[in-house]
Amino acid sequence: MAWKFDDDRAIYIQIVEKFKLMIASGIYEKGSKIPSVRELSAEAGVNPNTMQKALSELERDGLITAMRTSGRYITEDEEAIKSTKKDLSDRKISNFLSDMKLLGYDSKDVINLLNNHDTEAEQ
């Protein structure tokens, strides 16, 4: 099954973001081996060069490591994973707050909406 990509941003950037999310959420566990470039590109429905570019970016970010003869692995560096998780959450919160501001809500309104939503979800 092919991954879904937006037309307004580079595909390799979207792949990097998807991997960061999968690493931060634990879908890919620390130290686990990831599939080959060919397998990943076939799964995502992208050119292997695009996948290679994304994986190289993740290596530069310290989230995956390449072992010359045995493939690529998710980092075991807990701090790198925590930092990625914080960066992702900060970005999502900023986007959410920007959207809410466009809708005319201020910080107090957003807090009330979230509290009400949480209460409704519990019922």
PDB file of C-alpha atoms in Angstrom:
ATOM      1  CA  MET A   1       0.000   0.000   0.000  1.00  0.00           C
ATOM      2  CA  ALA A   2       1.420   3.379  -1.016  1.00  0.00           C
ATOM      3  CA  TRP A   3       1.851   6.173   1.504  1.00  0.00           C
ATOM      4  CA  LYS A   4      -0.146   9.374   1.031  1.00  0.00           C
ATOM      5  CA  PHE A   5       1.769  12.537   0.159  1.00  0.00           C
ATOM      6  CA  ASP A   6       0.744  16.172  -0.185  1.00  0.00           C
ATOM      7  CA  ASP A   7       1.395  17.831  -3.522  1.00  0.00           C
ATOM      8  CA  ASP A   8       2.517  21.097  -1.937  1.00  0.00           C
ATOM      9  CA  ARG A   9       5.744  19.843  -0.299  1.00  0.00           C
ATOM     10  CA  ALA A  10       8.751  17.790  -1.344  1.00  0.00           C
ATOM     11  CA  ILE A  11       8.116  14.070  -0.935  1.00  0.00           C
ATOM     12  CA  TYR A  12      11.448  13.371   0.759  1.00  0.00           C
ATOM     13  CA  ILE A  13      10.595  15.939   3.464  1.00  0.00           C
ATOM     14  CA  GLN A  14       7.263  14.216   4.047  1.00  0.00           C
ATOM     15  CA  ILE A  15       9.063  10.864   4.312  1.00  0.00           C
ATOM     16  CA  VAL A  16      11.473  12.344   6.869  1.00  0.00           C
ATOM     17  CA  GLU A  17       8.519  13.676   8.884  1.00  0.00           C
ATOM     18  CA  LYS A  18       6.718  10.318   8.727  1.00  0.00           C
ATOM     19  CA  PHE A  19       9.829   8.491   9.925  1.00  0.00           C
ATOM     20  CA  LYS A  20      10.346  10.984  12.743  1.00  0.00           C
ATOM     21  CA  LEU A  21       6.777  10.410  13.861  1.00  0.00           C
ATOM     22  CA  MET A  22       7.162   6.621  13.680  1.00  0.00           C
ATOM     23  CA  ILE A  23      10.415   6.796  15.677  1.00  0.00           C
ATOM     24  CA  ALA A  24       9.080   9.251  18.291  1.00  0.00           C
ATOM     25  CA  SER A  25       5.882   7.229  18.752  1.00  0.00           C
ATOM     26  CA  GLY A  26       7.745   3.927  19.113  1.00  0.00           C
ATOM     27  CA  ILE A  27       6.399   2.301  15.955  1.00  0.00           C
ATOM     28  CA  TYR A  28      10.060   1.884  15.077  1.00  0.00           C
ATOM     29  CA  GLU A  29      11.706   0.888  18.344  1.00  0.00           C
ATOM     30  CA  LYS A  30      15.188   1.984  19.397  1.00  0.00           C
ATOM     31  CA  GLY A  31      17.853  -0.182  17.833  1.00  0.00           C
ATOM     32  CA  SER A  32      15.460  -1.903  15.426  1.00  0.00           C
ATOM     33  CA  LYS A  33      16.467  -2.607  11.861  1.00  0.00           C
ATOM     34  CA  ILE A  34      14.541  -0.783   9.166  1.00  0.00           C
ATOM     35  CA  PRO A  35      13.727  -2.260   5.763  1.00  0.00           C
ATOM     36  CA  SER A  36      16.024  -1.635   2.803  1.00  0.00           C
ATOM     37  CA  VAL A  37      15.736   1.433   0.583  1.00  0.00           C
ATOM     38  CA  ARG A  38      14.201  -0.707  -2.141  1.00  0.00           C
ATOM     39  CA  GLU A  39      11.606  -2.211   0.202  1.00  0.00           C
ATOM     40  CA  LEU A  40      10.714   1.175   1.692  1.00  0.00           C
ATOM     41  CA  SER A  41      10.488   2.902  -1.676  1.00  0.00           C
ATOM     42  CA  ALA A  42       8.242   0.142  -3.034  1.00  0.00           C
ATOM     43  CA  GLU A  43       6.020   0.365   0.060  1.00  0.00           C
ATOM     44  CA  ALA A  44       5.832   4.173  -0.176  1.00  0.00           C
ATOM     45  CA  GLY A  45       5.438   4.181  -3.943  1.00  0.00           C
ATOM     46  CA  VAL A  46       8.402   6.515  -4.489  1.00  0.00           C
ATOM     47  CA  ASN A  47      11.660   6.465  -6.400  1.00  0.00           C
ATOM     48  CA  PRO A  48      14.493   4.759  -4.448  1.00  0.00           C
ATOM     49  CA  ASN A  49      16.573   7.948  -4.825  1.00  0.00           C
ATOM     50  CA  THR A  50      13.863   9.896  -3.003  1.00  0.00           C
ATOM     51  CA  MET A  51      13.835   7.367  -0.164  1.00  0.00           C
ATOM     52  CA  GLN A  52      17.645   7.390  -0.032  1.00  0.00           C
ATOM     53  CA  LYS A  53      17.620  11.183   0.285  1.00  0.00           C
ATOM     54  CA  ALA A  54      15.145  10.995   3.178  1.00  0.00           C
ATOM     55  CA  LEU A  55      17.140   8.303   4.973  1.00  0.00           C
ATOM     56  CA  SER A  56      20.343  10.303   4.536  1.00  0.00           C
ATOM     57  CA  GLU A  57      18.598  13.261   6.159  1.00  0.00           C
ATOM     58  CA  LEU A  58      17.556  11.059   9.083  1.00  0.00           C
ATOM     59  CA  GLU A  59      21.150   9.863   9.421  1.00  0.00           C
ATOM     60  CA  ARG A  60      22.356  13.485   9.546  1.00  0.00           C
ATOM     61  CA  ASP A  61      19.762  14.127  12.260  1.00  0.00           C
ATOM     62  CA  GLY A  62      21.135  11.175  14.234  1.00  0.00           C
ATOM     63  CA  LEU A  63      17.883   9.202  14.212  1.00  0.00           C
ATOM     64  CA  ILE A  64      19.131   6.286  12.160  1.00  0.00           C
ATOM     65  CA  THR A  65      22.554   4.770  11.720  1.00  0.00           C
ATOM     66  CA  ALA A  66      23.908   2.819   8.789  1.00  0.00           C
ATOM     67  CA  MET A  67      25.971  -0.296   9.336  1.00  0.00           C
ATOM     68  CA  ARG A  68      27.957  -0.878   6.174  1.00  0.00           C
ATOM     69  CA  THR A  69      27.137  -4.562   5.780  1.00  0.00           C
ATOM     70  CA  SER A  70      23.967  -5.062   7.813  1.00  0.00           C
ATOM     71  CA  GLY A  71      21.637  -2.162   6.931  1.00  0.00           C
ATOM     72  CA  ARG A  72      20.151   0.753   8.796  1.00  0.00           C
ATOM     73  CA  TYR A  73      18.994   0.873  12.392  1.00  0.00           C
ATOM     74  CA  ILE A  74      16.987   3.256  14.540  1.00  0.00           C
ATOM     75  CA  THR A  75      19.205   5.098  16.982  1.00  0.00           C
ATOM     76  CA  GLU A  76      19.417   3.951  20.571  1.00  0.00           C
ATOM     77  CA  ASP A  77      20.065   7.540  21.679  1.00  0.00           C
ATOM     78  CA  GLU A  78      17.095   8.242  23.943  1.00  0.00           C
ATOM     79  CA  GLU A  79      17.889  11.973  24.021  1.00  0.00           C
ATOM     80  CA  ALA A  80      17.748  12.227  20.217  1.00  0.00           C
ATOM     81  CA  ILE A  81      14.358  10.504  20.238  1.00  0.00           C
ATOM     82  CA  LYS A  82      13.038  12.716  23.081  1.00  0.00           C
ATOM     83  CA  SER A  83      14.274  15.823  21.264  1.00  0.00           C
ATOM     84  CA  THR A  84      12.537  14.736  18.063  1.00  0.00           C
ATOM     85  CA  LYS A  85       9.329  14.040  19.970  1.00  0.00           C
ATOM     86  CA  LYS A  86       9.460  17.509  21.552  1.00  0.00           C
ATOM     87  CA  ASP A  87      10.160  19.192  18.195  1.00  0.00           C
ATOM     88  CA  LEU A  88       7.225  17.375  16.584  1.00  0.00           C
ATOM     89  CA  SER A  89       4.848  18.245  19.412  1.00  0.00           C
ATOM     90  CA  ASP A  90       5.974  21.896  19.468  1.00  0.00           C
ATOM     91  CA  ARG A  91       5.333  22.173  15.725  1.00  0.00           C
ATOM     92  CA  LYS A  92       1.900  20.553  15.956  1.00  0.00           C
ATOM     93  CA  ILE A  93       0.901  22.785  18.880  1.00  0.00           C
ATOM     94  CA  SER A  94       2.088  25.907  17.050  1.00  0.00           C
ATOM     95  CA  ASN A  95       0.126  24.934  13.944  1.00  0.00           C
ATOM     96  CA  PHE A  96      -2.960  24.188  16.027  1.00  0.00           C
ATOM     97  CA  LEU A  97      -2.758  27.496  17.883  1.00  0.00           C
ATOM     98  CA  SER A  98      -2.251  29.402  14.632  1.00  0.00           C
ATOM     99  CA  ASP A  99      -5.323  27.742  13.150  1.00  0.00           C
ATOM    100  CA  MET A 100      -7.376  28.510  16.255  1.00  0.00           C
ATOM    101  CA  LYS A 101      -6.247  32.129  16.164  1.00  0.00           C
ATOM    102  CA  LEU A 102      -7.406  32.331  12.534  1.00  0.00           C
ATOM    103  CA  LEU A 103     -10.785  31.061  13.687  1.00  0.00           C
ATOM    104  CA  GLY A 104     -10.921  33.922  16.205  1.00  0.00           C
ATOM    105  CA  TYR A 105     -10.100  32.058  19.400  1.00  0.00           C
ATOM    106  CA  ASP A 106      -7.694  33.393  22.026  1.00  0.00           C
ATOM    107  CA  SER A 107      -5.674  31.277  24.482  1.00  0.00           C
ATOM    108  CA  LYS A 108      -8.448  31.158  27.107  1.00  0.00           C
ATOM    109  CA  ASP A 109     -10.982  30.094  24.478  1.00  0.00           C
ATOM    110  CA  VAL A 110      -8.676  27.311  23.285  1.00  0.00           C
ATOM    111  CA  ILE A 111      -8.170  26.029  26.835  1.00  0.00           C
ATOM    112  CA  ASN A 112     -11.944  26.010  27.397  1.00  0.00           C
ATOM    113  CA  LEU A 113     -12.536  24.218  24.105  1.00  0.00           C
ATOM    114  CA  LEU A 114      -9.941  21.583  24.987  1.00  0.00           C
ATOM    115  CA  ASN A 115     -11.368  21.081  28.479  1.00  0.00           C
ATOM    116  CA  ASN A 116     -14.894  20.759  27.072  1.00  0.00           C
ATOM    117  CA  HIS A 117     -13.723  18.369  24.369  1.00  0.00           C
ATOM    118  CA  ASP A 118     -11.910  16.237  26.955  1.00  0.00           C
ATOM    119  CA  THR A 119     -14.991  16.149  29.179  1.00  0.00           C
ATOM    120  CA  GLU A 120     -17.216  15.153  26.251  1.00  0.00           C
ATOM    121  CA  ALA A 121     -14.773  12.435  25.229  1.00  0.00           C
ATOM    122  CA  GLU A 122     -14.920  10.891  28.721  1.00  0.00           C
ATOM    123  CA  GLN A 123     -18.718  10.547  28.592  1.00  0.00           C
TER     124      GLN A 123
END
